[in-house]
Coordinates of N, CA and C and ligand atoms in Angstrom, one line a residue:
X3 N 1.8 -16.6 -17.9 CA 2.8 -15.9 -18.4 C 2.6 -14.3 -17.6
X4 N 3.4 -14.1 -16.7 CA 3.5 -12.9 -15.9 C 4.0 -11.7 -17.1
X5 N 3.0 -10.7 -17.4 CA 3.0 -9.5 -18.2 C 3.3 -8.3 -17.4
X6 N 2.7 -8.4 -16.1 CA 2.8 -7.0 -15.6 C 2.9 -7.2 -14.0
X7 N 3.7 -6.3 -13.4 CA 3.9 -6.2 -11.9 C 3.2 -5.0 -11.3
X8 N 2.4 -5.2 -10.4 CA 1.5 -4.1 -9.8 C 2.1 -3.9 -8.5
X9 N 2.6 -2.8 -8.0 CA 3.1 -2.5 -6.7 C 2.3 -1.7 -5.8
X10 N 2.1 -2.3 -4.7 CA 1.4 -1.4 -3.5 C 2.5 -0.3 -3.3
X11 N 2.0 0.6 -2.6 CA 3.0 1.9 -2.3 C 3.5 1.9 -0.8
X12 N 2.7 2.0 0.0 CA 2.9 2.2 1.6 C 3.5 0.8 1.8
X13 N 4.7 0.9 2.3 CA 5.3 -0.4 3.1 C 6.0 -1.5 1.9
X14 N 5.7 -1.1 0.7 CA 6.5 -1.8 -0.3 C 7.5 -0.9 -1.2
X15 N 7.2 0.3 -1.5 CA 8.0 1.3 -2.1 C 8.7 2.0 -1.2
X16 N 8.2 2.6 -0.2 CA 8.7 3.4 0.8 C 8.0 3.4 2.2
X17 N 8.5 3.4 3.4 CA 7.9 3.3 4.5 C 7.2 4.2 5.2
X18 N 6.1 4.6 4.3 CA 5.1 5.5 4.8 C 4.1 4.9 5.7
X19 N 4.1 3.4 5.6 CA 3.3 2.7 6.3 C 3.5 3.3 7.9
X20 N 4.8 3.4 8.0 CA 5.4 3.8 9.7 C 4.8 5.4 9.7
X21 N 4.6 6.1 9.0 CA 4.0 7.5 9.4 C 2.6 7.3 9.3
X22 N 1.9 6.5 8.5 CA 0.5 6.2 8.9 C 0.2 5.7 10.5
X23 N 1.1 5.0 10.7 CA 1.2 4.4 12.3 C 1.1 5.5 13.3
X24 N 2.1 6.3 13.1 CA 2.6 7.4 13.9 C 1.2 8.3 14.2
X25 N 0.6 8.7 12.9 CA -0.4 9.7 13.0 C -1.8 8.8 13.6
X26 N -1.8 7.6 13.3 CA -3.1 6.9 14.1 C -3.0 6.7 15.4
X27 N -1.6 6.5 15.8 CA -1.4 6.1 17.4 C -1.4 7.6 18.2
X28 N -1.2 8.7 17.4 CA -1.6 10.1 18.1 C -2.9 10.3 18.2
X29 N -3.7 9.9 17.3 CA -5.1 10.0 17.3 C -5.8 9.2 18.3
X30 N -5.3 8.1 18.3 CA -5.7 7.0 19.2 C -5.5 7.4 20.8
X31 N -4.3 8.2 21.0 CA -3.9 8.4 22.2 C -4.9 9.6 22.9
X32 N -5.2 10.5 21.8 CA -6.3 11.5 22.2 C -7.6 11.1 22.4
X33 N -7.8 9.6 22.0 CA -9.2 9.0 22.5 C -8.8 8.1 23.5
X34 N -7.9 8.1 24.0 CA -7.6 6.9 25.3 C -7.3 5.6 24.8
X35 N -7.1 5.4 23.5 CA -7.2 4.1 23.1 C -5.6 3.6 22.7
X36 N -5.3 2.4 23.2 CA -3.7 2.0 22.8 C -3.7 1.3 21.9
X37 N -3.0 1.7 20.7 CA -2.9 1.3 19.2 C -1.4 0.8 19.2
X38 N -1.5 -0.7 19.2 CA -0.2 -1.2 19.4 C 0.2 -1.5 17.9
X39 N 1.5 -2.1 17.7 CA 1.9 -2.3 16.4 C 1.2 -3.4 15.8
X40 N 0.8 -4.4 16.6 CA 0.2 -5.6 16.1 C -1.1 -5.3 15.7
X41 N -1.9 -4.5 16.4 CA -3.2 -4.0 15.8 C -3.1 -3.4 14.6
X42 N -2.1 -2.4 14.5 CA -1.8 -1.6 13.6 C -1.7 -2.3 12.1
X43 N -1.2 -3.8 12.1 CA -1.2 -4.5 11.0 C -2.6 -4.5 10.3
X44 N -3.8 -4.4 11.0 CA -5.0 -4.5 10.6 C -5.4 -3.2 9.8
X45 N -4.5 -2.1 10.1 CA -4.9 -1.0 9.3 C -4.4 -0.8 8.0
X46 N -3.3 -1.7 7.8 CA -2.5 -1.6 6.7 C -3.3 -2.1 5.4
X47 N -3.3 -1.4 4.3 CA -3.9 -1.3 3.1 C -5.3 -1.0 2.9
X48 N -6.0 -0.7 4.2 CA -7.5 -0.6 4.2 C -7.8 1.0 4.2
X49 N -8.8 1.6 3.9 CA -8.9 3.0 3.4 C -8.9 3.6 4.9
X50 N -8.6 5.0 5.0 CA -8.6 6.1 6.0 C -9.8 5.8 6.8
X51 N -11.1 5.8 6.3 CA -12.3 5.8 7.4 C -12.7 4.2 7.9
X52 N -12.2 3.4 6.8 CA -12.2 2.0 7.5 C -11.1 1.8 8.8
X53 N -9.9 2.3 8.7 CA -9.0 2.1 9.6 C -9.5 3.1 11.0
X54 N -10.0 4.3 10.6 CA -10.4 4.9 11.9 C -11.8 3.9 12.4
X55 N -12.5 3.5 11.9 CA -13.9 2.5 12.3 C -12.8 1.4 13.2
X56 N -11.8 0.9 12.6 CA -11.4 -0.3 13.5 C -10.8 0.3 14.8
X57 N -10.0 1.5 14.8 CA -9.7 2.1 16.1 C -10.9 2.4 16.9
X58 N -11.9 2.9 16.5 CA -12.9 3.5 17.2 C -13.7 2.3 18.0
X59 N -13.6 1.2 17.1 CA -14.1 -0.3 17.4 C -13.3 -0.7 18.8
X60 N -12.1 -0.5 18.9 CA -11.1 -0.9 19.7 C -11.5 -0.4 21.3
X61 N -11.9 1.1 21.3 CA -12.3 1.7 22.2 C -13.9 2.0 22.6
X62 N -14.7 0.8 21.8 CA -16.0 0.8 21.9 C -16.9 2.3 21.5
X63 N -16.3 3.0 20.8 CA -16.8 4.4 20.7 C -17.5 4.5 19.5
X64 N -18.8 5.2 19.5 CA -19.6 5.4 18.4 C -19.9 6.8 18.1
X65 N -19.5 7.4 16.6 CA -19.5 8.7 16.6 C -20.4 8.9 15.3
X66 N -20.8 10.0 15.1 CA -21.4 10.5 13.9 C -20.5 10.5 12.8
X67 N -21.1 10.4 11.5 CA -20.4 10.4 10.4 C -19.4 12.0 10.3
X68 N -20.1 13.0 10.7 CA -19.5 14.2 11.0 C -18.2 14.2 11.7
X69 N -18.4 13.6 12.8 CA -17.2 13.5 13.9 C -16.0 12.5 13.4
X70 N -16.4 11.5 12.7 CA -15.6 10.6 12.2 C -14.8 11.2 10.9
X71 N -15.4 12.0 10.1 CA -14.6 12.8 9.0 C -13.7 13.8 9.8
X72 N -14.1 14.6 10.7 CA -13.2 15.6 11.5 C -12.1 14.6 12.0
X73 N -12.1 13.4 12.4 CA -11.2 12.6 12.9 C -10.2 12.2 12.0
X74 N -11.0 11.7 10.9 CA -10.0 11.2 9.6 C -9.3 12.4 9.0
X75 N -9.7 13.6 8.9 CA -9.1 14.8 8.4 C -7.7 15.1 9.4
X76 N -8.2 15.0 10.7 CA -7.2 15.4 11.6 C -6.0 14.5 11.4
X77 N -6.1 13.2 11.3 CA -5.1 12.1 11.1 C -4.4 12.4 9.8
X78 N -5.0 12.9 8.9 CA -4.3 12.9 7.4 C -3.8 14.2 7.6
X79 N -4.0 15.1 8.4 CA -3.2 16.5 8.3 C -2.0 16.2 8.9
X80 N -1.7 15.3 10.0 CA -0.6 14.7 10.6 C 0.4 14.0 9.8
X81 N -0.4 13.2 9.0 CA 0.3 12.2 8.2 C 0.9 13.0 7.0
X82 N 0.2 14.2 6.5 CA 0.7 15.0 5.3 C 2.0 15.9 6.0
X83 N 1.7 16.2 7.4 CA 3.1 16.9 7.8 C 4.3 16.0 7.9
X84 N 4.1 14.7 8.0 CA 5.2 13.9 8.1 C 5.7 13.7 6.6
X85 N 5.0 13.6 5.6 CA 5.4 13.4 4.3 C 5.9 14.6 3.8
X86 N 5.6 16.0 4.3 CA 6.6 17.1 3.9 C 8.1 16.9 4.4
X87 N 8.1 16.3 5.4 CA 9.6 16.2 5.9 C 10.4 14.9 5.2
X88 N 9.8 14.3 4.3 CA 10.1 12.9 3.8 C 11.1 13.2 2.7
X89 N 12.2 12.6 2.6 CA 13.0 12.9 1.6 C 12.9 11.8 0.4
X90 N 13.5 12.1 -0.8 CA 13.5 11.1 -1.9 C 14.3 9.9 -1.8
X91 N 15.1 10.0 -0.7 CA 16.2 9.0 -0.4 C 15.7 7.9 0.5
X92 N 14.1 8.1 0.8 CA 13.6 7.2 1.6 C 13.0 6.2 0.9
X93 N 12.9 6.1 -0.5 CA 12.3 5.0 -1.2 C 13.4 3.8 -0.8
X94 N 12.8 2.5 -0.5 CA 13.5 1.4 -0.2 C 14.4 1.1 -1.1
X95 N 15.6 0.6 -0.7 CA 16.9 0.3 -1.6 C 16.6 -0.7 -2.6
X96 N 16.9 -0.5 -3.9 CA 16.7 -1.5 -4.9 C 15.6 -1.4 -5.7
X97 N 14.6 -0.6 -5.2 CA 13.2 -0.4 -5.7 C 13.2 0.3 -7.1
X98 N 13.7 1.2 -7.4 CA 14.0 1.9 -8.4 C 14.5 1.0 -9.5
X99 N 15.7 0.4 -9.2 CA 16.2 -0.7 -10.1 C 15.5 -1.8 -10.6
X100 N 14.7 -2.1 -9.5 CA 13.7 -3.4 -9.9 C 12.9 -2.8 -10.9
X101 N 12.2 -1.5 -10.8 CA 11.2 -1.1 -11.7 C 11.7 -1.0 -13.2
X102 N 13.0 -0.4 -12.8 CA 13.6 -0.3 -14.4 C 14.0 -1.7 -15.1
X103 N 14.6 -2.7 -14.4 CA 15.0 -4.1 -14.9 C 13.6 -4.6 -15.4
X104 N 12.5 -4.4 -14.8 CA 11.3 -5.1 -15.2 C 10.6 -4.4 -16.5
X105 N 10.8 -3.0 -16.4 CA 10.3 -2.5 -18.0 C 11.2 -2.8 -18.9
X106 N 12.6 -2.7 -18.6 CA 13.6 -3.4 -19.7 C 13.0 -4.5 -20.1
X107 N 12.9 -5.6 -19.3 CA 12.4 -6.8 -19.7 C 11.1 -7.0 -20.6
X108 N 10.4 -5.8 -20.9 CA 9.1 -5.8 -21.4 C 7.7 -6.0 -20.4
X109 N 8.1 -6.0 -19.3 CA 6.9 -6.3 -18.1 C 6.4 -4.7 -17.7
X110 N 5.2 -4.6 -17.7 CA 4.3 -3.5 -17.8 C 4.5 -3.2 -16.2
X111 N 4.2 -2.1 -15.5 CA 4.5 -1.9 -14.1 C 3.5 -0.7 -13.7
X112 N 2.7 -1.1 -12.5 CA 1.5 -0.4 -12.2 C 1.7 -0.2 -10.6
X113 N 1.2 0.8 -10.2 CA 1.1 1.2 -9.0 C -0.5 1.1 -8.5
X114 N -0.8 0.3 -7.2 CA -2.3 0.2 -6.8 C -2.0 0.4 -5.3
X115 N -2.4 1.7 -5.0 CA -2.4 2.1 -3.5 C -3.8 2.5 -3.0
X116 N -4.2 2.1 -1.9 CA -5.4 2.5 -1.3 C -5.3 4.0 -0.9
X117 N -4.3 4.5 -0.8 CA -4.0 6.0 -0.4 C -4.7 7.1 -1.2
X118 N -5.2 7.9 -0.9 CA -5.4 9.3 -1.3 C -4.4 10.2 -1.6
X119 N -3.4 9.9 -0.8 CA -2.0 10.7 -1.1 C -1.0 10.0 -1.9
X120 N -1.5 9.0 -2.6 CA -0.1 8.2 -3.4 C 0.3 9.2 -4.4
X121 N -0.5 9.8 -4.9 CA 0.3 10.6 -6.3 C 1.3 11.8 -5.6
X122 N 0.9 12.2 -4.3 CA 1.8 13.1 -3.5 C 3.1 12.4 -3.3
X123 N 2.8 11.2 -2.8 CA 4.2 10.5 -2.3 C 5.0 10.1 -3.4
X124 N 4.5 9.7 -4.7 CA 5.3 9.2 -5.8 C 6.2 10.5 -6.4
X125 N 5.3 11.6 -6.4 CA 6.0 12.8 -6.9 C 7.2 13.2 -5.7
X126 N 6.9 13.2 -4.7 CA 8.1 13.5 -3.4 C 9.2 12.5 -3.7
X127 N 8.9 11.1 -4.2 CA 9.9 10.3 -4.5 C 10.5 10.2 -5.8
X128 N 10.0 11.3 -6.4 CA 10.5 11.7 -7.9 C 10.4 10.3 -8.8
X129 N 9.3 9.4 -8.6 CA 9.1 8.3 -9.4 C 7.8 8.3 -10.2
X130 N 7.1 9.4 -10.2 CA 5.7 9.4 -10.8 C 5.9 9.3 -12.2
X131 N 7.0 9.2 -13.0 CA 6.8 8.9 -14.3 C 7.4 7.3 -14.7
X132 N 7.5 6.5 -13.6 CA 8.1 5.1 -13.9 C 7.2 4.3 -13.8
X133 N 5.8 4.7 -13.9 CA 4.6 3.6 -13.9 C 3.8 3.9 -15.2
X134 N 3.5 2.5 -15.7 CA 2.6 2.6 -16.8 C 1.1 3.0 -16.6
X135 N 0.8 2.8 -15.2 CA -0.5 3.2 -14.6 C -0.5 3.5 -13.1
X136 N -1.2 4.6 -12.6 CA -1.0 4.5 -11.3 C -2.7 4.5 -10.8
X137 N -2.9 3.7 -9.8 CA -4.6 3.7 -9.5 C -4.4 3.7 -7.9
X138 N -5.1 4.9 -7.4 CA -5.0 5.3 -5.9 C -6.6 5.1 -5.2
X139 N -6.5 5.5 -4.1 CA -7.7 5.7 -3.3 C -8.8 6.6 -3.7
X140 N -8.4 7.6 -4.4 CA -9.5 8.4 -5.0 C -10.2 7.9 -6.4
X141 N -9.8 6.6 -6.7 CA -10.5 6.1 -8.0 C -11.0 4.8 -7.7
X142 N -11.3 4.3 -6.6 CA -12.2 3.1 -6.3 C -13.1 3.4 -5.2
X143 N -14.2 2.2 -5.2 CA -15.1 2.4 -4.3 C -14.8 1.5 -3.1
X144 N -14.3 0.4 -3.4 CA -14.0 -0.7 -2.3 C -12.6 -0.8 -2.1
X145 N -12.0 -0.8 -0.7 CA -10.7 -0.7 -0.4 C -10.5 -2.3 -0.1
X146 N -9.2 -2.5 -0.2 CA -8.3 -3.9 0.2 C -9.0 -4.4 1.1
X147 N -9.5 -5.6 1.4 CA -9.1 -6.7 0.8 C -10.2 -7.2 -0.6
X148 N -10.8 -6.1 -1.0 CA -11.5 -6.1 -2.3 C -10.7 -6.0 -3.3
X149 N -10.9 -7.1 -4.5 CA -10.1 -7.1 -5.5 C -9.9 -5.7 -6.4
X150 N -10.9 -4.8 -6.3 CA -11.4 -3.6 -7.2 C -10.1 -2.9 -7.6
X151 N -9.3 -2.7 -6.8 CA -7.9 -1.7 -7.2 C -6.9 -2.6 -8.2
X152 N -6.9 -3.9 -7.9 CA -6.0 -4.7 -8.6 C -6.5 -4.9 -10.0
X153 N -7.9 -5.0 -10.1 CA -8.6 -5.3 -11.4 C -8.7 -4.3 -12.2
X154 N -8.5 -2.9 -11.5 CA -8.7 -1.7 -12.3 C -7.1 -1.5 -12.9
X155 N -6.5 -1.6 -12.1 CA -4.8 -1.5 -12.6 C -4.6 -2.6 -13.7
X156 N -5.2 -3.8 -13.6 CA -4.8 -4.8 -14.8 C -5.7 -4.2 -16.2
X157 N -6.9 -3.7 -15.8 CA -7.5 -3.2 -16.9 C -6.7 -2.2 -17.7
X158 N -6.4 -1.1 -16.8 CA -5.4 0.1 -17.6 C -4.3 -0.5 -18.3
X159 N -3.8 -1.4 -17.5 CA -2.4 -1.8 -18.1 C -2.6 -2.7 -19.4
X160 N -3.9 -3.1 -19.8 CA -4.4 -3.9 -20.9 C -3.8 -5.5 -20.8
X161 N -3.8 -5.8 -19.5 CA -3.6 -7.4 -19.2 C -4.5 -8.2 -18.5
X162 N -4.4 -9.3 -18.6 CA -5.6 -10.1 -17.7 C -5.2 -10.4 -16.3
X163 N -6.0 -10.6 -15.4 CA -5.5 -10.6 -13.8 C -4.5 -11.7 -13.7
X164 N -4.7 -12.8 -14.4 CA -3.9 -14.0 -14.2 C -2.3 -13.7 -14.7
X165 N -2.3 -12.7 -15.6 CA -1.0 -12.2 -16.1 C -0.4 -11.4 -15.3
X166 N -0.8 -10.9 -14.0 CA -0.3 -9.8 -13.0 C 0.3 -10.5 -11.6
X167 N 1.7 -9.8 -11.4 CA 1.9 -10.2 -10.1 C 1.9 -9.1 -9.3
X168 N 1.6 -9.2 -8.0 CA 1.2 -7.9 -7.0 C 2.3 -8.1 -6.0
X169 N 2.9 -6.8 -5.6 CA 3.7 -6.8 -4.3 C 3.1 -6.2 -3.2
X170 N 2.8 -6.8 -2.3 CA 2.1 -6.3 -1.2 C 2.6 -6.3 0.2
X171 N 2.4 -5.5 1.3 CA 3.1 -5.6 2.6 C 2.0 -5.9 3.5
X172 N 0.7 -5.8 3.1 CA -0.5 -5.9 3.9 C -1.3 -7.1 3.6
X173 N -1.8 -7.7 4.8 CA -2.7 -8.9 4.7 C -3.7 -8.8 4.1
X174 N -4.5 -7.5 4.1 CA -5.8 -7.3 3.3 C -5.3 -7.1 1.8
X175 N -4.0 -6.6 1.7 CA -3.8 -6.5 0.1 C -3.4 -7.7 -0.4
X176 N -3.0 -8.7 0.2 CA -2.4 -10.2 -0.2 C -3.8 -10.7 -0.5
X177 N -4.7 -10.8 0.2 CA -6.0 -11.3 0.1 C -6.7 -10.4 -1.2
X178 N -6.6 -9.2 -1.4 CA -7.1 -8.6 -2.5 C -6.5 -9.0 -4.0
X179 N -5.4 -9.2 -3.9 CA -4.5 -9.8 -5.1 C -5.1 -11.1 -5.4
X180 N -5.0 -12.1 -4.4 CA -5.5 -13.3 -4.7 C -7.0 -13.3 -5.1
X181 N -7.9 -12.6 -4.5 CA -9.2 -12.7 -5.0 C -9.5 -12.0 -6.5
X182 N -8.2 -11.2 -6.8 CA -8.4 -10.8 -8.4 C -7.9 -11.9 -9.0
X183 N -7.4 -13.0 -8.7 CA -6.8 -13.8 -9.5 C -5.5 -13.9 -9.8
X184 N -4.7 -12.9 -9.1 CA -3.4 -12.6 -9.5 C -2.4 -13.3 -8.5
X185 N -1.2 -13.6 -8.9 CA -0.1 -14.0 -8.0 C 0.4 -13.0 -7.3
X186 N 1.0 -13.2 -5.9 CA 1.2 -12.2 -4.8 C 2.6 -12.5 -4.2
X187 N 3.5 -11.6 -4.2 CA 4.8 -11.5 -3.4 C 4.4 -10.8 -2.1
X188 N 4.5 -11.5 -1.1 CA 4.3 -10.5 0.3 C 5.7 -10.1 0.5
X189 N 5.6 -8.9 1.0 CA 6.9 -8.1 1.5 C 6.9 -7.9 3.0
X190 N 7.4 -8.8 3.5 CA 7.3 -8.5 5.1 C 7.5 -10.0 5.8
X191 N 6.7 -10.2 6.8 CA 7.0 -11.5 7.7 C 6.0 -12.6 7.2
X192 N 6.4 -14.0 7.1 CA 5.7 -14.8 6.4 C 4.5 -15.4 7.5
X193 N 4.8 -15.0 8.8 CA 3.5 -15.3 9.7 C 2.4 -14.6 9.2
X194 N 2.6 -13.0 8.9 CA 1.5 -12.2 8.5 C 1.0 -12.5 7.0
X195 N 1.9 -12.8 6.3 CA 1.8 -12.8 4.7 C 1.6 -14.2 4.2
X196 N 1.3 -15.1 5.1 CA 1.4 -16.5 4.7 C 0.6 -17.0 3.4
X197 N -0.3 -16.2 3.0 CA -1.4 -16.5 1.8 C -0.8 -16.1 0.5
X198 N 0.5 -15.4 0.5 CA 1.1 -15.0 -0.4 C 2.0 -16.3 -1.4
X199 N 2.1 -16.1 -2.6 CA 2.6 -17.1 -3.2 C 4.3 -17.1 -2.8
X200 N 4.9 -15.9 -2.5 CA 6.2 -16.1 -2.0 C 6.3 -14.9 -1.0
X201 N 7.3 -15.0 0.1 CA 7.4 -13.7 0.9 C 8.8 -13.4 0.6
X202 N 9.1 -12.2 1.0 CA 10.6 -11.5 0.7 C 10.5 -10.5 1.8
X203 N 11.6 -10.2 2.3 CA 11.9 -9.3 3.5 C 11.9 -7.9 3.1
X204 N 12.2 -7.7 1.9 CA 12.2 -6.2 1.2 C 12.4 -6.3 -0.3
X205 N 11.5 -5.3 -0.7 CA 11.0 -5.3 -2.2 C 12.2 -5.6 -3.5
X206 N 13.3 -4.8 -2.6 CA 14.6 -4.7 -3.5 C 15.3 -6.1 -3.6
X207 N 15.0 -7.1 -2.9 CA 15.4 -8.5 -2.9 C 14.8 -9.1 -3.9
X208 N 13.8 -8.6 -4.5 CA 13.2 -9.5 -5.7 C 14.0 -9.4 -6.9
X209 N 14.0 -10.5 -7.6 CA 14.9 -10.6 -8.8 C 14.1 -11.1 -9.9
X210 N 14.3 -10.6 -11.0 CA 13.5 -11.0 -12.3 C 13.4 -12.6 -12.5
X211 N 14.4 -13.1 -12.1 CA 14.2 -14.6 -12.3 C 13.2 -15.1 -11.7
X212 N 12.9 -14.3 -10.2 CA 11.7 -14.8 -9.6 C 10.5 -15.0 -10.3
X213 N 10.4 -14.3 -11.2 CA 9.0 -14.4 -12.0 C 8.6 -15.6 -12.8
X214 N 9.9 -16.1 -13.4 CA 9.9 -17.5 -14.1 C 9.2 -18.7 -13.0
X215 N 10.0 -18.4 -11.8 CA 9.7 -19.5 -10.9 C 8.3 -19.2 -10.4
X216 N 7.7 -18.1 -10.2 CA 6.2 -18.1 -9.9 C 5.5 -18.4 -10.9
X217 N 5.9 -18.4 -12.2 CA 4.9 -18.8 -13.2 C 4.7 -20.1 -13.2
X218 N 5.6 -20.9 -12.9 CA 5.7 -22.3 -12.8 C 4.6 -22.8 -11.5
X219 N 4.8 -22.1 -10.5 CA 3.9 -22.5 -9.1 C 2.4 -22.2 -9.5
Ligands
LIG21 P1 -4.9 7.6 3.0 P2 -1.2 1.2 0.6 C1 -2.8 2.4 2.3 O1 -1.8 2.5 1.3 C2 -2.2 2.2 3.7 O2 -1.5 1.0 3.8 C3 -3.2 2.4 4.6 O3 -2.5 2.3 5.9 C4 -4.0 3.7 4.7 O4 -4.8 3.5 5.7 C5 -4.6 3.9 3.3 O5 -3.6 3.8 2.2 C6 -5.2 5.1 3.0 O6 -4.4 6.0 3.1 O7 -5.3 8.2 4.2 O8 -3.5 8.2 2.9 O9 -5.9 7.8 1.8 O10 -0.6 0.4 1.5 O11 -2.6 0.8 -0.2 O12 -0.4 2.0 -0.5
LIG22 MG1 0.9 -1.1 1.9

């Protein structure tokens, strides 16, 4: 029985995934590294430092911890600049209604984002009061694909992992949900997210009836 839905943020509720990509691409260019959209898929869902390490690995660059922190901060300041220009209307269509419908049906709703900016993003979208719990990158030690973030969200929601359904746009996130023992709906392409129990194009396409279908599988 599914008693809770846990949403990823970037790429599931709003397209901040694109802003992350623009900021990383700008940093990669400064380092003479070509960051393609395909490689960018590997950065989705993973922590800021891990993302930077993937990019540095592409260029065969090795830096001190201090230098890496400077670069990570630089990327984050660009990302925060993009956020400042983000409008509340950029929330993906149908997401607010879906969250409302789930809560009205007695399903708990959580947010589990690897981003340390998650609370800022949900405030900018005016949805900070729509979740029963919010777990973000400041509250975890291991980023996705480690299951820690989803297990913590389930614990805070007072439900068992097997009673949770996760919505994720990143391969690392789908792997984290499965490792946590949860069902997972992938948001994006079936090629990328084939490990999920079901894949939809956009979060707003999900219907409550889909919960019962997933319980049976
Ligand atoms: P920050 P999610 C993740 O958020 C992003 O997908 C990932 O690309 C980013 O590196 C990570 O947050 C950390 O973000 O630099 O803001 O702390 O998809 O888990 O909501
Ligand atoms: Mg995401």
